[in-house]
CSV table of N, CA and C in Angstrom, one decimal:
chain,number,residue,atom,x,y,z
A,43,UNK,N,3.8,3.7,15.4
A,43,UNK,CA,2.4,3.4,15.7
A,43,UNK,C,2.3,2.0,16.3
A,44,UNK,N,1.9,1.4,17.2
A,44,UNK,CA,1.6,0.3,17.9
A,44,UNK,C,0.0,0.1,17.9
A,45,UNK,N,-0.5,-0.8,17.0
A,45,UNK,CA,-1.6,-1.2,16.8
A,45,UNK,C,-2.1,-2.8,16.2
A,46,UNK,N,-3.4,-2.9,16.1
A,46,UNK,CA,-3.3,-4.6,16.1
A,46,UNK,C,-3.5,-4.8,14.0
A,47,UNK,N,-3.6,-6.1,14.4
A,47,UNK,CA,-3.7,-6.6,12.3
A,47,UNK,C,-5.2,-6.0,12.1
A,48,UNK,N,-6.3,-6.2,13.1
A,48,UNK,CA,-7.5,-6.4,13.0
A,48,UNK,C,-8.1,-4.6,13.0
A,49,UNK,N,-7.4,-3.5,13.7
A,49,UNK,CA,-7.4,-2.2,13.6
A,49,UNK,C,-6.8,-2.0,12.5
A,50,UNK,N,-5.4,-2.0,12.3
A,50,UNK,CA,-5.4,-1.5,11.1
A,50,UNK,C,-5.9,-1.9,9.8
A,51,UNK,N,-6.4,-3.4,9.3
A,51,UNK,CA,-7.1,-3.3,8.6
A,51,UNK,C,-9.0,-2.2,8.4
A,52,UNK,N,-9.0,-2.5,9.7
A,52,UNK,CA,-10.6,-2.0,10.0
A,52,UNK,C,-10.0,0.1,9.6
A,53,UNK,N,-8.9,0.1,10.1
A,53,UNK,CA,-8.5,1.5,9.3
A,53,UNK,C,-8.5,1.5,7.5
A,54,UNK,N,-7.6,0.6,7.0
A,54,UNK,CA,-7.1,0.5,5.5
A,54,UNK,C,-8.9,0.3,4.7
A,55,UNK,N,-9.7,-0.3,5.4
A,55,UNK,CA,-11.2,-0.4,4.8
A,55,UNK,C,-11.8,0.9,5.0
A,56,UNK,N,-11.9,1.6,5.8
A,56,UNK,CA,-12.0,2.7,6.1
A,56,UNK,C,-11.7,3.9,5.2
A,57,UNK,N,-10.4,3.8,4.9
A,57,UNK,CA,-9.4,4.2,4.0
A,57,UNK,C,-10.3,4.0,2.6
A,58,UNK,N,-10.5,3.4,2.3
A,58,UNK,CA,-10.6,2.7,1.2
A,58,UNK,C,-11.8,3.0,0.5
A,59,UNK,N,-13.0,2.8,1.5
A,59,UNK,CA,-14.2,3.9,1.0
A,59,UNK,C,-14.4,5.0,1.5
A,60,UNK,N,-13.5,5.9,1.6
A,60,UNK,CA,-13.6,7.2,1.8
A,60,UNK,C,-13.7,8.1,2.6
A,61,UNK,N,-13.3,7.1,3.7
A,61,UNK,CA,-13.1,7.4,5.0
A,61,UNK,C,-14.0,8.8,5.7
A,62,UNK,N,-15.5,8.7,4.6
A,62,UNK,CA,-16.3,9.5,5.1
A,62,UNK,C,-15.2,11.0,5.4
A,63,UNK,N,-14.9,11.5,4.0
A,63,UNK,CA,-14.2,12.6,3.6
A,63,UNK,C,-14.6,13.3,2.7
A,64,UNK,N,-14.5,14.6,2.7
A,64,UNK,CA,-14.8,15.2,1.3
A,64,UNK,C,-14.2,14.9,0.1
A,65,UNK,N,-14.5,14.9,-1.1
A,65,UNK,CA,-13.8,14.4,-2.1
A,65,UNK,C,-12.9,15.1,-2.5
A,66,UNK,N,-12.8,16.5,-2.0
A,66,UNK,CA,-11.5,17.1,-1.9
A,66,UNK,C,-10.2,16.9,-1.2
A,67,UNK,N,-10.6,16.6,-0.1
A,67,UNK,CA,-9.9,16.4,1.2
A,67,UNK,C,-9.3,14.4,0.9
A,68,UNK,N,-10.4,14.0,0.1
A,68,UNK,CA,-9.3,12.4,-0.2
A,68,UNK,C,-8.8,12.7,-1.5
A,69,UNK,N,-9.1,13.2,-2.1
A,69,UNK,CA,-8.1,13.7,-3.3
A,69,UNK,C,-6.8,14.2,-3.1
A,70,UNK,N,-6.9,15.0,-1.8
A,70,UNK,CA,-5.4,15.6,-1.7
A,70,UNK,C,-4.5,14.7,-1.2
A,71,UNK,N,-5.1,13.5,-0.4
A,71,UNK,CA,-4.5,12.2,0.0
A,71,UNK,C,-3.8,11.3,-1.1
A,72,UNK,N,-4.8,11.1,-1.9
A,72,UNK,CA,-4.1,10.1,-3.2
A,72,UNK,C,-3.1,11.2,-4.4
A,73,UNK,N,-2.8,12.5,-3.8
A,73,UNK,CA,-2.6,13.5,-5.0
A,73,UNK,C,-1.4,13.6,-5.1
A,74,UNK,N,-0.6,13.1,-6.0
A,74,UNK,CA,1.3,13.1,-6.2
A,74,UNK,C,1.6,14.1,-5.9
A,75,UNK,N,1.8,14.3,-4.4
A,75,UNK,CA,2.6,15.6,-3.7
A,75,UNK,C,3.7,15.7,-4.5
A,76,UNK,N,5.2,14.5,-4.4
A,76,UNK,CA,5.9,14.8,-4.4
A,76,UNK,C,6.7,13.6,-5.1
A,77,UNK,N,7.4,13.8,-6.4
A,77,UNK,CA,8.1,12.9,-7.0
A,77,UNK,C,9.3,12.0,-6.4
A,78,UNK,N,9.3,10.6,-6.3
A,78,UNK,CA,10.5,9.6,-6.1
A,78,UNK,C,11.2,9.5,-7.0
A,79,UNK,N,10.6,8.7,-8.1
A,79,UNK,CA,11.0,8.5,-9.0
A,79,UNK,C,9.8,8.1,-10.4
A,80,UNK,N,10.5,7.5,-11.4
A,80,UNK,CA,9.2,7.0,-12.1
A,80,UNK,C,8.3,6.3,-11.7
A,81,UNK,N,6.9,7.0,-11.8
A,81,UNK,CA,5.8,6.1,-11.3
A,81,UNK,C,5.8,5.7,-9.8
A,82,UNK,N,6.6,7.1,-9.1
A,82,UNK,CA,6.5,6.6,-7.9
A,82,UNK,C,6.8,7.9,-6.9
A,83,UNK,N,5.6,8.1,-6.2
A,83,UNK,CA,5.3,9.5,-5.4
A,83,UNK,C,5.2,9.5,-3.9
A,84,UNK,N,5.2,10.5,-3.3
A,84,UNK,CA,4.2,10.8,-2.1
A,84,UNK,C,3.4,11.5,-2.0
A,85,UNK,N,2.2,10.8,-1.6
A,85,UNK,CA,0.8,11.6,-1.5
A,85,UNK,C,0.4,12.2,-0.1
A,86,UNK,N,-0.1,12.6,0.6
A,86,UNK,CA,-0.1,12.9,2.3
A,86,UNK,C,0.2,11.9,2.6
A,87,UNK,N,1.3,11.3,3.3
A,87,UNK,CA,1.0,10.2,4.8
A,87,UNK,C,1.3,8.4,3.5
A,88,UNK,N,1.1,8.6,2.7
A,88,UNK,CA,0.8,7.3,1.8
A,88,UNK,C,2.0,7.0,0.0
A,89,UNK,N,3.1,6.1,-0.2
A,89,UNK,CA,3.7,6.3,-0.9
A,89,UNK,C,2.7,6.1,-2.0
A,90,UNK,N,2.5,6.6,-3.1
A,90,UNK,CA,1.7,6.5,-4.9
A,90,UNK,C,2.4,5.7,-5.6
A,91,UNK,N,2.1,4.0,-5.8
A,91,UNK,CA,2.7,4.0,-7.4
A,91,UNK,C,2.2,3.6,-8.5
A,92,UNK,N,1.9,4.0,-9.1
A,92,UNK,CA,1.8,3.9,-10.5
A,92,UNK,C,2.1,3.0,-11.6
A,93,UNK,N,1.1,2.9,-12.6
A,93,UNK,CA,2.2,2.0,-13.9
A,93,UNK,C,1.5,0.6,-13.8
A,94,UNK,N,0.4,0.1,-13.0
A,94,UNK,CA,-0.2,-1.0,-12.7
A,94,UNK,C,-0.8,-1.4,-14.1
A,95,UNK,N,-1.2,-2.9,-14.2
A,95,UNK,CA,-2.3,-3.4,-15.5
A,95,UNK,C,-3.3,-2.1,-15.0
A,96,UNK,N,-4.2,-2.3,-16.0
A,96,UNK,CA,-5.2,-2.0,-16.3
A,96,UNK,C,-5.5,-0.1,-15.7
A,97,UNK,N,-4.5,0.3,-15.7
A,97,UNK,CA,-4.6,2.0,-15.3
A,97,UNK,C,-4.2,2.0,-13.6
A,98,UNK,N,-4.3,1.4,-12.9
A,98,UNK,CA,-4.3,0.6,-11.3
A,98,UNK,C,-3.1,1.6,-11.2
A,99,UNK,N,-3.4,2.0,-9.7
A,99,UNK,CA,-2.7,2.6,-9.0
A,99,UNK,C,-2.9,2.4,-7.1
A,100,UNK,N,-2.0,2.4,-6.5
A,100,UNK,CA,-2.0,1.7,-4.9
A,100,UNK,C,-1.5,2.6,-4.2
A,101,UNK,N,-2.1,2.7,-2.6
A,101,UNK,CA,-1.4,3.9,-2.1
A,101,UNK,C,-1.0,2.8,-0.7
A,102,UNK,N,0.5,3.0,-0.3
A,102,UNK,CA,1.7,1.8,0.1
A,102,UNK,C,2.1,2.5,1.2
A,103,UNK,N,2.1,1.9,2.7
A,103,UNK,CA,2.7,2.2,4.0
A,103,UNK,C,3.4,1.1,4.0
A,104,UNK,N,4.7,1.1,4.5
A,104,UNK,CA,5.7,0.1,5.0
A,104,UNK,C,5.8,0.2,7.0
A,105,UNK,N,6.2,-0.3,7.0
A,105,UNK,CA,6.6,-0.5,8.9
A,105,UNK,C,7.5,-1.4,8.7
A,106,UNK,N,8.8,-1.0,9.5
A,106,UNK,CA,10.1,-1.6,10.1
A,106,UNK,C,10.5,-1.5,11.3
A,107,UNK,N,10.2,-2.2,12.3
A,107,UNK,CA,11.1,-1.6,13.6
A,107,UNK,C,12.1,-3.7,14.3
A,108,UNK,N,12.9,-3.6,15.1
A,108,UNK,CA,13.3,-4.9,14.9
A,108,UNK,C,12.4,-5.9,15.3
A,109,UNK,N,12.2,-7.0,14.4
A,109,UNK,CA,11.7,-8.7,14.6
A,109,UNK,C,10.3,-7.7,13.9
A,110,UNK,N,10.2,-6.8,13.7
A,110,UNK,CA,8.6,-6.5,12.9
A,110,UNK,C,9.1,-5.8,11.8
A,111,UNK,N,7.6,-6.0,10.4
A,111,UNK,CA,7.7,-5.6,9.3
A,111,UNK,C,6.1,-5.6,8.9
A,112,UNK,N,5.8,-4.5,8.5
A,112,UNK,CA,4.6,-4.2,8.1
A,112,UNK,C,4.7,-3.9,6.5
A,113,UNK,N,3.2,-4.3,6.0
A,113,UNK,CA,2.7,-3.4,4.6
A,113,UNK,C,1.6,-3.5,4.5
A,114,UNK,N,1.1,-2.1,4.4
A,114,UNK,CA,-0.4,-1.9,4.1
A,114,UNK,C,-0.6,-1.6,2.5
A,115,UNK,N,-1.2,-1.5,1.7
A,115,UNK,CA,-1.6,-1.5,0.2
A,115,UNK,C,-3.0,-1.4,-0.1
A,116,UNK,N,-3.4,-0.5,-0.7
A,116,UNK,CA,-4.8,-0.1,-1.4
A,116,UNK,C,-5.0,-0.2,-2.4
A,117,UNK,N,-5.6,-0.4,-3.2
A,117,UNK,CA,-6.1,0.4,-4.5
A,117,UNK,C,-6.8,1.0,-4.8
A,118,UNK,N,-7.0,2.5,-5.0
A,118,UNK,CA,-8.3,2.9,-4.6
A,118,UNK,C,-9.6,2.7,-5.7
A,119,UNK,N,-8.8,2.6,-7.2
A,119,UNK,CA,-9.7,2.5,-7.9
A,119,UNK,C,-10.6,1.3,-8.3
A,120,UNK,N,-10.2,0.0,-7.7
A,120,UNK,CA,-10.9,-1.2,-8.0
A,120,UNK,C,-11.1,-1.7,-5.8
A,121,UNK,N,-10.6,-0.4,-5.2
A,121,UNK,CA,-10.8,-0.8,-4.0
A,121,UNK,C,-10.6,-2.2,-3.4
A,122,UNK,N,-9.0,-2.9,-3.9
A,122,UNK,CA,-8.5,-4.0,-3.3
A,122,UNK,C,-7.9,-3.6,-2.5
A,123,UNK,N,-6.9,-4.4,-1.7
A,123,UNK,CA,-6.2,-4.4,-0.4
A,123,UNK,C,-5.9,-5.5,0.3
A,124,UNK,N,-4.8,-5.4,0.5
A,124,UNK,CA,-4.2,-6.2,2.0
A,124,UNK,C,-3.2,-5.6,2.9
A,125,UNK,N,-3.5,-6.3,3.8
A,125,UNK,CA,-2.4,-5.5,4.9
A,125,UNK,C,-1.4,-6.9,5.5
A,126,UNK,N,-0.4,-6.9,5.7
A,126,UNK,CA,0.6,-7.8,5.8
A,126,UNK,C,1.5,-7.9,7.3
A,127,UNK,N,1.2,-8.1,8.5
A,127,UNK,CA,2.3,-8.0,9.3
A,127,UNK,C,3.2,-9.3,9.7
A,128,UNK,N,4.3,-9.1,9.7
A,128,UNK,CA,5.3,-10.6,10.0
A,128,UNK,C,6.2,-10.0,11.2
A,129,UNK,N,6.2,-11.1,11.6
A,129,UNK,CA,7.3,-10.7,12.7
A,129,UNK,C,8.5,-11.6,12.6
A,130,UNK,N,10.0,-10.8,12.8
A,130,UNK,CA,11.3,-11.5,12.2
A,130,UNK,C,11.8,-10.3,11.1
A,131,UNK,N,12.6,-10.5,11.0
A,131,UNK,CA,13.6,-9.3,10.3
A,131,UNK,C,14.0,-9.9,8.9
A,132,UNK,N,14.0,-11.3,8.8
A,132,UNK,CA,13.9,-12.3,7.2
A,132,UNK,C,12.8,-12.0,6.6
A,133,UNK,N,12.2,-11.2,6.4
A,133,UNK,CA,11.0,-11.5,5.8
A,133,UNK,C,10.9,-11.2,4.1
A,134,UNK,N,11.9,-10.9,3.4
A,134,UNK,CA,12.1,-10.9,2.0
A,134,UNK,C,11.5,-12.0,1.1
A,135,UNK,N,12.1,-13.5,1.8
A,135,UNK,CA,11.1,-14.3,0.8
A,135,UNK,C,9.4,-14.6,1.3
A,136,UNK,N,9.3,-14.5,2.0
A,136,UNK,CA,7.7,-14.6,2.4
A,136,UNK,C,7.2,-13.6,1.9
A,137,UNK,N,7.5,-12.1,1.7
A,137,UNK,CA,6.7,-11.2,0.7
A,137,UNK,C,6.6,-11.2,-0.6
A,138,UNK,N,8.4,-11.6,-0.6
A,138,UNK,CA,7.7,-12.2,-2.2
A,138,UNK,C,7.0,-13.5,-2.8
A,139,UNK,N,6.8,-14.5,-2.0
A,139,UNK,CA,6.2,-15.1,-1.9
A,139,UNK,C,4.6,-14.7,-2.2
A,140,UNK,N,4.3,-14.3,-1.7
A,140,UNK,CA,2.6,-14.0,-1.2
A,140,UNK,C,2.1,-13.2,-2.0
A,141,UNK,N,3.4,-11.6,-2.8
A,141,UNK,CA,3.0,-10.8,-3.4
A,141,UNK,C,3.0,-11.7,-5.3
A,142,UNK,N,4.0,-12.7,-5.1
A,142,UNK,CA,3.7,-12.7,-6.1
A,142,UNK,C,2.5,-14.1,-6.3
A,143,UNK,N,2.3,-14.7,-5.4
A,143,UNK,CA,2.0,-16.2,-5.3
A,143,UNK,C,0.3,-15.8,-5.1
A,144,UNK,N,-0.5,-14.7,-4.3
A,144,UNK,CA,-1.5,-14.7,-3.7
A,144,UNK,C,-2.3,-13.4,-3.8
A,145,UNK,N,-2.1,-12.4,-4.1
A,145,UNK,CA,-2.7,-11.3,-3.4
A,145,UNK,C,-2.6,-10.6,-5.0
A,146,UNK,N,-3.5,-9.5,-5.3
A,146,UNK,CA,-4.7,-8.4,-6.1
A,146,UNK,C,-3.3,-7.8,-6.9
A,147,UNK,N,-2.2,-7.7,-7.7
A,147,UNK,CA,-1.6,-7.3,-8.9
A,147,UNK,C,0.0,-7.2,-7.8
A,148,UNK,N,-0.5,-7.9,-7.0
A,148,UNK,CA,1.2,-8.6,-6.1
A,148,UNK,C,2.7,-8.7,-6.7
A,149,UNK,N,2.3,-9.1,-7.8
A,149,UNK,CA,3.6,-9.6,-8.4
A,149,UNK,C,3.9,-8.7,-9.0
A,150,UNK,N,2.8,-7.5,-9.6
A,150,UNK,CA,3.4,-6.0,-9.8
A,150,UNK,C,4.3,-4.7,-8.9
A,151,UNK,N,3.4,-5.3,-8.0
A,151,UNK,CA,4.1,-4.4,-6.9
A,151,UNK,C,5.4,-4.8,-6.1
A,152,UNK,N,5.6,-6.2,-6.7
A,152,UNK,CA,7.4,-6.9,-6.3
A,152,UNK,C,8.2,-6.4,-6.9
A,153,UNK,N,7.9,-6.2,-7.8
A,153,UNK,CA,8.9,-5.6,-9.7
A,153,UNK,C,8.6,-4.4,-9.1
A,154,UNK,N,8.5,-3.6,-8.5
A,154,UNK,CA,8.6,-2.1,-8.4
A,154,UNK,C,9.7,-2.1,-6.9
A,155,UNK,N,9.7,-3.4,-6.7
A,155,UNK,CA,10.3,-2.7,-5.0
A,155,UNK,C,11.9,-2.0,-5.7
């Protein structure tokens, strides 16, 4: 997908309150299709993980192609988020950086990578 920080966020909000869907039809989106591992699934289109403080659960897109790295992140149930794009192929310590230094249960979702 080729698109900007400012679209896909304006998608991930979108996302986020319910993207004007049936509550069946976003249900089947956040719904553990398919087991990874512990506390960690595929839901349509969106990885599930689980195990967060407070009951918290986030639905996780990554993007890799070379000099780019994406991550989009939700939560549906306290409806936080950020979306992340860097460009450069290094980018391991600046996400852990940020996940754990800056952003909505960050430093949970590092311990899971």
């Amino acid at each position: 997908m080729l698109t900007t920080v400012e679209d896909y966020g304006s998608f991930i909000a979108y996302l986020t309150n319910g993207a004007q869907l049936s509550s069946s039809l976003f249900n089947e989106i956040i719904k553990q299709q398919t087991k990874l591992r512990d506390n960690d699934f595929f839901g349509l289109g969106w990885e599930i993980l689980t195990g967060f403080s407070n009951d918290e659960y986030c639905l996780i897109h990554t993007g890799k192609d070379p000099g780019v790295s994406t991550l989009a992140v939700f939560f549906p149930k306290t409806k936080n988020g950020y979306l992340i794009f860097l460009n450069g192929d290094n980018v391991n310590e600046i996400y852990e950086n940020v996940l754990n230094n800056k952003v909505y249960l960050g430093n949970e979702l590092w311990d899971k990578r």
